[in-house]
Amino acid sequence: MQATVTTAVLFVLALAMLPCMVHLQAQELPLPSSPAAIPRPSAQAWTPPRVERLELVKGARALVLSDSELPLVEGRLLLRSGSWRESAAEVGLLGVLADALREGGSERYPGPELSRWLDEHAALLEPSYDGESFGLRFVCASADLPAVLERAADLLAAPVYPDKVVELARQRALSAIERRSDSAAGMAERALARVCYGATSVFGRESSSATVGALTREALLRFHRANFGADRLLLGLAGDLSSASLPGLLNPLLERLPSVGPAAALPNALFLTPMNSIVYVVDRPGVPQTELRIASPGTRFDDPRAPALQLWSYLVGTGGMSNRMLSSVRTEQGLAYSVGARFAADWSVPGRLQAWCATKNEQCGRALEAMIEILVQSGTELAQTEELEAARERLTNTEVLRYDTPEKILARALDLEFHGYPADHFEQLSKAVAKLGPQDVLKAARDTIRPLNLVCVAVGPAEQITASLSQVMQTVLLPAEATLSSSPDALAQVQRMLAAVGGKQAWAAIKGLELESELRFAPTAEVPEPAPVPQHWWRSLEEQCLRLEWRSGSQHMIQVFGQGQAWRQTPLARQDMNGDQLALLLRQDARWIYRLIHQSAAGALERGELAVTLESPTRLQFADAQGELCWMDLAQDGKPVAVGYTESGKSNSYLYADWTEVDGISYAKRLRQEQAGVLSDVLITRFVPNPILDPALFTRP
Amino acid sequence: MSTHSLAALEARVHEFQLDNGWRFLILPRGLAPVTAFHTFVAVGAVHERPGITGMAHMFEHMAFKGSDRVGTRDWALEKVQLEAQEKAWLQLRATREGGQPEAAAAALADFERAGREAARLVDGEAFTRVLEQAGGASTLNASTSAEETRYMVSLPSERAELWCWMERERFTRPVLREFYVERSAVQEERRMRVDSSPPGALYERLLAEAFRVHPYGRPVVGFAPDLERFSRSEAEAFFREHYGAGRMVSAIVGAVDPERLRPMLERYFSDLSRGTPACDPPPEPEQTEERSLKLSFPAAPRLVLAWKVPAMAHPDNLAVELAVRVLGWGRSSRLDRRLVERDGTAAAVAVGQGLPGERWENLALVTALPSPGVECARLEAAIEEELELLAKDGPRAEELAGVKLVVRMELLRSMRSSAGLAALLCEYSSKVGRWQALFERVEALDALSAADVQRAVGRYFQRARRTRAELERRPKASALIPVESAN
């Protein structure tokens, strides 16, 4: 105690004499006894350098930040044309296009010459893309900037895409597909996107050897011409340059580019929450460690909850080592080296909450449980004020470090400009974070984390880890690839079935169906003579879109799903369905007999989107990228007699009879269904192949 | 153009050395009022003895655990519990190794109990919390290589004294609390980086094959059996032996005033002991014939060819770097043009140099990912052909000019961030002995001729100096058996 007092007194005296002593006798001053005792000068007043905004011809824009310390310029050229805008049959196109565009070069600067010129000038010009954008990133000596911009513009205005280069790019993309299971983290991320949004959603789908294998030079050119226009272009430049000369340099280049009109709106990224939490197990044999992911729906950056969720991230799982996830799972329990969680907000579509860790196979159940406990606690218990303040300081005091290079400043400004956010977005975010209290963070976490509806993925040796994970929640084996393979004997049975119901060619041509039917429930003691329920269906077979209208008593009811949305209309109100309801409907729809027949006929089995195996000589088992779908029993003549599946421990079966021909295909006039113990009969009164399906039928009013 | 800018930067570097040997390099610059702090300690995996591989890396983890006054709730009590836990661990280890299962079970219970008691007295993450709350949350980090350990953080500039205080605390009174739990996290790191990673597993085997005597052959993360065995007291002994001020160099780059900062650095770091200088590890005997290995792993095939090349301070080092770049850097490099662009036999080709370290003779390597259906042997033959051509004719004038410019530009680009520049200053100061060598390297480029590069290829890229490593796909497999410790 005496020593403490003496030190304290000395320290006070030293502080009092500081102005005159600090330079002369610095070494004799006692050192502070704790970080809190260190004098803290006030922060330097500082404003980030201004990013200039230039309006260019044809609606193009540029953001410019001048900094002449080093004679370099770095830049990004962004076009609103990312992989989310690829067609379903061409997933993977942008990867091949990016590769072939750069390797093939332009008419004036063919690929090999372009590469040689860039290498000889130590400059980089590389394509990149994500869901929303395609871009060219460049770095060069400031003196070379005009020549690099000229070459970049020429790539966009007059690309060559030589056949041989396209073929090699395609081969490299196929090779990358073969290698993507070499990374456990990559496998986990891909599987997670698939189960969160569905394998056919633009947010969950992935390229396959079938989609990449079918790409042609014409397909690349078509996408290029439809999307790469000056009117969709945003350019960012940082470094040793003057903005004054840029319009004169850029406008003539932009004049050579076409205008292509605005990009199509993105579909809704609806998160498919399961009815009960599920861990999807992806088999990766032969490794000692399991990669774990947990996901829940997230937000956009402009969501009012975003500031609270960002602070939540720093409290629970990101921004250094003193968050809950790292403190508990790694530091206290030693279960993982890499562990964390964050709300990954997105600019244009809702992101998702994600937690991650990698742990040895033997303890993966324990690690998953530990992570879930932390997530759940964050939505049920108020954070201590001190802990929340620490998280807030970690977040806000790092802010200045996001502006310490010209590239970082420019990147932030480009993000805001590209996505149409206000220029003071981050300033407003900081202000909002400063005002948050424990209740705000708790509420945001409670509103978004649903402990009973978590989506989890585990990538590891399934044989070793499934038992441990089953202790925590239901497990489902998920194929590593969305592309599946079928057994030859089962494929032969499918061919027999297709022949029996009208033939492969006929069913492949069926893009949609319109049906009218009568639904009649089995009599019960309460309702001895149930009235038939008239139903009217419109279903697209190319996409998962459905519209069902029926009468309940005197009331007209409508239920629709498709394009990431689902709603129900009653005479009183329209009710939007949430992710778990949509997930259920999509899964049911994937098992619908006519969808299975159409997909089988249209090549889904050959493309690996569906797989079929033979369970017995007459029973087929179908699966898709999200796991098992259903079984199908065939009659001797090859026609389906029953389809069934078990879900949440309850069995569902559908018996088909009275196969009838219309327009060259067959359908079952009668259906008896048993859904979770409830019996009903359906009589099809009208069956119309290829009706006119107005998109308005599936569009939310 | 670049020479002028580099000279301007070089002229702004302030250097001084304390009497105890700690060198400081201060460079004022920057757009924002932030400063990057980097400390290099000349201790790495090569300084470990057999049986404690991974210890340098393990200590790097422990350097975030605080001191006797940061991170504890009651140091006097915690100290007792830590000693009890250590005693229990040594007892547990002895009983396990002595084949006494019953005694081991009792010792395990003692060890776990002592660990729980000690954990109650820990103020978890207190050390990192201080720096993270001060603004270092996204940059506070450290890394260990074969020959040095780096500690880095970027902070708002007004927190310079806080950095001094924390760095002094870390190196003068560290407490290796939570050692055994952190050791489990490090074991997970090994599983992630090596045992579950195709390139990581192949690289570990390659080093072991290429360096049979020099400790470059041992993995930085450590062999699995060593990670299971070593103790906190051994880590403390490792720290006492290797962490002296004489082995440290710090670079501080950002919005700082060197004249005001220097007295502060002297005040905080002058009284640290110099410590013992690093000893050179045993040299690797000259390789006289090609070595080769195959690893079966559940992953797509890959091929690595590696040649012994001279250390960073060797006069031929730069010529080797240029040769490697002519061979495989960039889309117009010889290997890329031939294997990826022309033949389509490889999905990708990459080159590297300075692995696993640069102080001693090390490896330059070519990694090739074969396209589906292509045998590694076919790629190997093509790579050797390109090497022979380079050895026979040397680089073309425009190739050489291009890669020289690339080296300059890469240097400039890595200097754009203050953290990148701080790391470079430390690296050259620590490995070559002079930070000025960073800038001199650019000048040395001009003096190199095509004949120098040709000579370097002929001298170093010989079959007899080569180690070949191939990963072949194993579709269904059990877990890998880790490479045994060399002790």
Tab-separated table of C-alpha atoms in Angstrom, chain B residues 183-483:
chain	number	residue	atom	x	y	z
B	183	ARG	CA	-2.591	-24.624	-26.752
B	184	SER	CA	-5.853	-26.357	-27.740
B	185	ALA	CA	-6.712	-23.384	-29.968
B	186	VAL	CA	-3.271	-23.673	-31.574
B	187	GLN	CA	-3.905	-27.367	-32.194
B	188	GLU	CA	-7.073	-26.320	-34.008
B	189	GLU	CA	-5.011	-23.830	-35.990
B	190	ARG	CA	-2.746	-26.684	-37.065
B	191	ARG	CA	-5.748	-28.808	-38.066
B	192	MET	CA	-7.057	-25.899	-40.113
B	193	ARG	CA	-3.813	-24.825	-41.803
B	194	VAL	CA	-2.146	-28.208	-42.241
B	195	ASP	CA	-4.109	-31.345	-41.475
B	196	SER	CA	-7.313	-30.303	-43.276
B	197	SER	CA	-5.696	-28.164	-45.957
B	198	PRO	CA	-4.370	-29.704	-49.190
B	199	PRO	CA	-1.737	-27.015	-49.863
B	200	GLY	CA	-0.828	-26.802	-46.165
B	201	ALA	CA	-0.297	-30.539	-45.819
B	202	LEU	CA	1.767	-30.734	-49.022
B	203	TYR	CA	3.900	-27.751	-48.031
B	204	GLU	CA	4.731	-29.261	-44.638
B	205	ARG	CA	5.928	-32.474	-46.298
B	206	LEU	CA	7.886	-30.530	-48.891
B	207	LEU	CA	9.827	-28.580	-46.252
B	208	ALA	CA	10.592	-31.725	-44.278
B	209	GLU	CA	11.987	-33.330	-47.417
B	210	ALA	CA	13.949	-30.318	-48.628
B	211	PHE	CA	15.533	-29.459	-45.250
B	212	ARG	CA	16.692	-32.535	-43.413
B	213	VAL	CA	19.095	-30.799	-41.029
B	214	HIS	CA	18.277	-27.099	-41.069
B	215	PRO	CA	15.216	-26.303	-38.917
B	216	TYR	CA	13.514	-24.752	-41.945
B	217	GLY	CA	12.304	-28.328	-42.331
B	218	ARG	CA	10.060	-28.048	-39.276
B	219	PRO	CA	6.608	-26.471	-39.416
B	220	VAL	CA	6.156	-23.090	-37.745
B	221	VAL	CA	2.882	-24.222	-36.194
B	222	GLY	CA	4.676	-27.249	-34.707
B	223	PHE	CA	4.320	-31.003	-34.967
B	224	ALA	CA	1.091	-32.374	-33.480
B	225	PRO	CA	2.806	-34.506	-30.782
B	226	ASP	CA	4.842	-31.512	-29.586
B	227	LEU	CA	1.737	-29.350	-29.350
B	228	GLU	CA	0.196	-32.058	-27.206
B	229	ARG	CA	3.207	-32.193	-24.916
B	230	PHE	CA	5.020	-28.939	-24.266
B	231	SER	CA	4.496	-26.970	-21.072
B	232	ARG	CA	4.052	-23.446	-19.848
B	233	SER	CA	7.371	-23.547	-18.031
B	234	GLU	CA	9.076	-24.479	-21.295
B	235	ALA	CA	7.384	-21.510	-22.954
B	236	GLU	CA	8.623	-19.220	-20.184
B	237	ALA	CA	12.146	-20.560	-20.609
B	238	PHE	CA	11.859	-19.985	-24.373
B	239	PHE	CA	10.832	-16.381	-23.719
B	240	ARG	CA	13.724	-15.762	-21.305
B	241	GLU	CA	16.177	-17.203	-23.767
B	242	HIS	CA	15.055	-15.397	-26.884
B	243	TYR	CA	13.142	-12.213	-26.116
B	244	GLY	CA	15.869	-9.624	-25.520
B	245	ALA	CA	15.869	-6.005	-26.686
B	246	GLY	CA	18.887	-6.789	-28.843
B	247	ARG	CA	16.680	-8.863	-31.104
B	248	MET	CA	13.985	-6.240	-31.533
B	249	VAL	CA	13.294	-3.618	-34.140
B	250	SER	CA	10.195	-1.456	-34.215
B	251	ALA	CA	8.886	0.713	-37.017
B	252	ILE	CA	6.400	3.471	-36.320
B	253	VAL	CA	4.823	4.952	-39.436
B	254	GLY	CA	2.079	7.532	-39.506
B	255	ALA	CA	1.062	10.897	-38.140
B	256	VAL	CA	3.845	11.162	-35.555
B	257	ASP	CA	6.537	13.679	-34.691
B	258	PRO	CA	9.847	11.789	-34.365
B	259	GLU	CA	11.356	14.470	-32.133
B	260	ARG	CA	8.548	14.173	-29.609
B	261	LEU	CA	8.281	10.421	-29.873
B	262	ARG	CA	11.911	9.552	-29.281
B	263	PRO	CA	12.061	10.608	-25.601
B	264	MET	CA	8.969	8.541	-24.956
B	265	LEU	CA	10.491	5.471	-26.557
B	266	GLU	CA	13.692	5.936	-24.553
B	267	ARG	CA	11.711	6.288	-21.356
B	268	TYR	CA	9.744	3.096	-21.933
B	269	PHE	CA	12.299	0.783	-23.485
B	270	SER	CA	15.806	1.776	-22.377
B	271	ASP	CA	15.928	-0.381	-19.283
B	272	LEU	CA	15.066	-3.666	-20.968
B	273	SER	CA	17.869	-6.182	-21.000
B	274	ARG	CA	19.649	-6.849	-24.254
B	275	GLY	CA	19.257	-10.622	-24.002
B	276	THR	CA	21.294	-13.153	-25.885
B	277	PRO	CA	21.936	-12.858	-29.598
B	278	ALA	CA	20.311	-15.413	-31.848
B	279	CYS	CA	22.455	-18.397	-32.732
B	280	ASP	CA	22.676	-19.596	-36.293
B	281	PRO	CA	20.967	-22.933	-36.802
B	282	PRO	CA	22.936	-25.895	-38.161
B	283	PRO	CA	23.477	-25.471	-41.915
B	284	GLU	CA	21.748	-27.734	-44.381
B	285	PRO	CA	24.292	-29.934	-46.150
B	286	GLU	CA	24.453	-29.242	-49.850
B	287	GLN	CA	21.756	-31.130	-51.707
B	288	THR	CA	23.379	-33.333	-54.335
B	289	GLU	CA	20.437	-35.157	-55.831
B	290	GLU	CA	16.795	-34.595	-56.508
B	291	ARG	CA	14.289	-35.428	-53.768
B	292	SER	CA	10.713	-36.388	-54.335
B	293	LEU	CA	7.557	-37.144	-52.375
B	294	LYS	CA	3.903	-37.906	-52.975
B	295	LEU	CA	1.084	-37.126	-50.606
B	296	SER	CA	-2.255	-38.838	-50.858
B	297	PHE	CA	-5.030	-36.453	-49.806
B	298	PRO	CA	-8.767	-36.151	-50.491
B	299	ALA	CA	-8.326	-33.194	-52.838
B	300	ALA	CA	-7.588	-32.333	-56.461
B	301	PRO	CA	-3.998	-32.945	-57.621
B	302	ARG	CA	-1.288	-30.307	-57.454
B	303	LEU	CA	2.416	-30.218	-58.172
B	304	VAL	CA	5.125	-28.230	-56.409
B	305	LEU	CA	8.695	-28.022	-57.666
B	306	ALA	CA	11.135	-26.311	-55.295
B	307	TRP	CA	14.791	-25.390	-55.682
B	308	LYS	CA	17.308	-24.289	-53.058
B	309	VAL	CA	18.164	-20.624	-53.615
B	310	PRO	CA	20.394	-18.211	-51.686
B	311	ALA	CA	19.461	-16.093	-48.674
B	312	MET	CA	18.093	-12.555	-48.839
B	313	ALA	CA	21.443	-10.947	-48.094
B	314	HIS	CA	23.259	-12.995	-50.769
B	315	PRO	CA	24.345	-11.058	-53.882
B	316	ASP	CA	22.491	-13.525	-56.151
B	317	ASN	CA	19.170	-13.154	-54.348
B	318	LEU	CA	17.826	-10.415	-56.600
B	319	ALA	CA	18.844	-12.225	-59.799
B	320	VAL	CA	16.965	-15.302	-58.569
B	321	GLU	CA	13.913	-13.168	-57.880
B	322	LEU	CA	13.969	-11.792	-61.406
B	323	ALA	CA	14.345	-15.297	-62.820
B	324	VAL	CA	11.362	-16.521	-60.821
B	325	ARG	CA	9.284	-13.613	-62.064
B	326	VAL	CA	10.245	-14.117	-65.706
B	327	LEU	CA	9.236	-17.706	-65.263
B	328	GLY	CA	5.905	-17.341	-63.566
B	329	TRP	CA	4.781	-13.876	-62.519
B	330	GLY	CA	1.943	-12.314	-64.469
B	331	ARG	CA	-0.161	-13.350	-67.415
B	332	SER	CA	2.670	-12.876	-69.911
B	333	SER	CA	5.168	-14.925	-67.918
B	334	ARG	CA	6.628	-17.959	-69.643
B	335	LEU	CA	4.817	-20.606	-67.607
B	336	ASP	CA	1.483	-18.833	-67.661
B	337	ARG	CA	1.627	-18.337	-71.390
B	338	ARG	CA	2.578	-21.918	-72.059
B	339	LEU	CA	0.697	-24.007	-69.489
B	340	VAL	CA	-2.406	-21.913	-68.932
B	341	GLU	CA	-2.841	-19.922	-72.104
B	342	ARG	CA	-1.376	-22.069	-74.886
B	343	ASP	CA	-1.657	-25.714	-73.793
B	344	GLY	CA	-4.461	-25.429	-71.246
B	345	THR	CA	-2.750	-28.161	-69.238
B	346	ALA	CA	-2.767	-26.140	-66.018
B	347	ALA	CA	-5.653	-24.305	-64.408
B	348	ALA	CA	-3.170	-22.016	-62.688
B	349	VAL	CA	0.532	-21.598	-62.098
B	350	ALA	CA	2.127	-19.649	-59.254
B	351	VAL	CA	5.691	-18.942	-58.256
B	352	GLY	CA	7.256	-17.987	-54.962
B	353	GLN	CA	10.586	-17.329	-53.351
B	354	GLY	CA	11.875	-16.960	-49.822
B	355	LEU	CA	10.108	-19.954	-48.320
B	356	PRO	CA	9.980	-20.734	-45.480
B	357	GLY	CA	12.335	-17.856	-44.600
B	358	GLU	CA	14.950	-15.637	-46.114
B	359	ARG	CA	17.847	-15.437	-43.687
B	360	TRP	CA	19.370	-18.682	-44.869
B	361	GLU	CA	19.317	-20.707	-48.049
B	362	ASN	CA	15.644	-21.213	-48.828
B	363	LEU	CA	13.271	-22.355	-51.541
B	364	ALA	CA	11.996	-20.869	-54.766
B	365	LEU	CA	9.002	-22.803	-55.969
B	366	VAL	CA	6.568	-23.306	-58.781
B	367	THR	CA	3.082	-24.570	-57.941
B	368	ALA	CA	0.938	-25.886	-60.775
B	369	LEU	CA	-2.677	-27.015	-60.661
B	370	PRO	CA	-3.210	-29.526	-63.477
B	371	SER	CA	-6.317	-29.274	-65.609
B	372	PRO	CA	-8.685	-32.242	-65.227
B	373	GLY	CA	-7.127	-35.380	-66.671
B	374	VAL	CA	-3.620	-33.939	-67.039
B	375	GLU	CA	-0.788	-35.838	-65.356
B	376	CYS	CA	1.563	-33.893	-63.092
B	377	ALA	CA	4.494	-35.406	-64.970
B	378	ARG	CA	3.412	-33.580	-68.106
B	379	LEU	CA	3.430	-30.246	-66.312
B	380	GLU	CA	6.764	-31.060	-64.726
B	381	ALA	CA	8.343	-31.723	-68.109
B	382	ALA	CA	7.038	-28.442	-69.499
B	383	ILE	CA	8.305	-26.470	-66.489
B	384	GLU	CA	11.735	-28.043	-66.830
B	385	GLU	CA	11.786	-27.220	-70.541
B	386	GLU	CA	11.055	-23.585	-69.822
B	387	LEU	CA	13.799	-23.525	-67.215
B	388	GLU	CA	16.260	-25.021	-69.649
B	389	LEU	CA	15.376	-22.369	-72.207
B	390	LEU	CA	15.852	-19.627	-69.648
B	391	ALA	CA	19.189	-21.106	-68.597
B	392	LYS	CA	20.286	-21.426	-72.224
B	393	ASP	CA	19.192	-18.058	-73.606
B	394	GLY	CA	18.510	-15.872	-70.574
B	395	PRO	CA	15.579	-13.459	-70.404
B	396	ARG	CA	14.726	-11.240	-73.332
B	397	ALA	CA	15.486	-7.552	-72.876
B	398	GLU	CA	11.827	-6.558	-72.652
B	399	GLU	CA	11.073	-9.364	-70.211
B	400	LEU	CA	13.860	-8.233	-67.941
B	401	ALA	CA	12.846	-4.588	-68.142
B	402	GLY	CA	9.267	-5.584	-67.329
B	403	VAL	CA	10.049	-7.622	-64.226
B	404	LYS	CA	12.433	-4.948	-62.952
B	405	LEU	CA	9.642	-2.439	-63.236
B	406	VAL	CA	7.265	-4.848	-61.541
B	407	VAL	CA	9.592	-5.197	-58.542
B	408	ARG	CA	9.710	-1.412	-58.252
B	409	MET	CA	5.977	-1.023	-58.580
B	410	GLU	CA	5.216	-3.741	-56.070
B	411	LEU	CA	7.482	-2.037	-53.622
B	412	LEU	CA	5.706	1.246	-54.172
B	413	ARG	CA	2.319	-0.374	-53.792
B	414	SER	CA	3.250	-2.106	-50.571
B	415	MET	CA	4.301	1.297	-49.275
B	416	ARG	CA	0.868	2.798	-49.824
B	417	SER	CA	-0.315	1.687	-46.432
B	418	SER	CA	1.574	2.758	-43.350
B	419	ALA	CA	1.309	-0.763	-41.962
B	420	GLY	CA	2.856	-2.170	-45.143
B	421	LEU	CA	5.704	0.308	-45.014
B	422	ALA	CA	6.334	-0.368	-41.310
B	423	ALA	CA	6.539	-4.087	-42.020
B	424	LEU	CA	9.029	-3.563	-44.846
B	425	LEU	CA	11.280	-1.295	-42.779
B	426	CYS	CA	11.350	-3.854	-39.961
B	427	GLU	CA	11.956	-6.711	-42.338
B	428	TYR	CA	14.995	-5.213	-44.014
B	429	SER	CA	16.391	-3.892	-40.785
B	430	SER	CA	16.009	-7.272	-39.126
B	431	LYS	CA	16.997	-9.597	-41.951
B	432	VAL	CA	19.611	-7.632	-43.823
B	433	GLY	CA	20.757	-5.461	-40.950
B	434	ARG	CA	19.977	-2.168	-42.689
B	435	TRP	CA	16.555	-0.731	-43.420
B	436	GLN	CA	18.187	1.272	-46.231
B	437	ALA	CA	18.582	-2.019	-48.103
B	438	LEU	CA	14.868	-1.752	-48.862
B	439	PHE	CA	15.550	1.294	-51.020
B	440	GLU	CA	18.955	0.117	-52.239
B	441	ARG	CA	17.295	-2.959	-53.676
B	442	VAL	CA	15.569	-0.758	-56.224
B	443	GLU	CA	18.889	0.753	-57.288
B	444	ALA	CA	20.490	-2.694	-57.433
B	445	LEU	CA	17.866	-3.728	-59.972
B	446	ASP	CA	19.336	-1.394	-62.576
B	447	ALA	CA	22.726	-3.029	-62.304
B	448	LEU	CA	21.450	-6.523	-63.052
B	449	SER	CA	21.872	-7.823	-66.578
B	450	ALA	CA	20.237	-10.633	-68.502
B	451	ALA	CA	23.464	-12.561	-68.101
B	452	ASP	CA	23.180	-12.281	-64.290
B	453	VAL	CA	19.687	-13.783	-64.409
B	454	GLN	CA	20.774	-16.484	-66.854
B	455	ARG	CA	23.702	-17.374	-64.606
B	456	ALA	CA	21.431	-17.566	-61.545
B	457	VAL	CA	19.070	-19.946	-63.335
B	458	GLY	CA	21.918	-22.176	-64.397
B	459	ARG	CA	23.434	-22.212	-60.963
B	460	TYR	CA	20.410	-22.661	-58.726
B	461	PHE	CA	17.635	-24.269	-60.765
B	462	GLN	CA	19.369	-27.593	-61.218
B	463	ARG	CA	17.722	-30.978	-60.791
B	464	ALA	CA	20.140	-31.808	-57.985
B	465	ARG	CA	18.865	-28.835	-55.957
B	466	ARG	CA	15.226	-29.667	-56.586
B	467	THR	CA	12.536	-31.199	-54.397
B	468	ARG	CA	9.397	-32.416	-56.096
B	469	ALA	CA	6.116	-32.718	-54.173
B	470	GLU	CA	2.933	-34.057	-55.687
B	471	LEU	CA	-0.517	-34.297	-54.162
B	472	GLU	CA	-2.561	-37.125	-55.577
B	473	ARG	CA	-6.250	-37.507	-54.962
B	474	ARG	CA	-7.408	-39.980	-52.367
B	475	PRO	CA	-11.191	-40.228	-52.790
B	476	LYS	CA	-12.105	-41.823	-49.465
B	477	ALA	CA	-9.640	-41.713	-46.642
B	478	SER	CA	-9.161	-41.715	-42.947
B	479	ALA	CA	-7.541	-38.808	-41.179
B	480	LEU	CA	-3.945	-38.083	-41.991
B	481	ILE	CA	-1.252	-39.366	-39.719
B	482	PRO	CA	0.752	-36.314	-38.688
B	483	VAL	CA	4.446	-36.191	-39.462
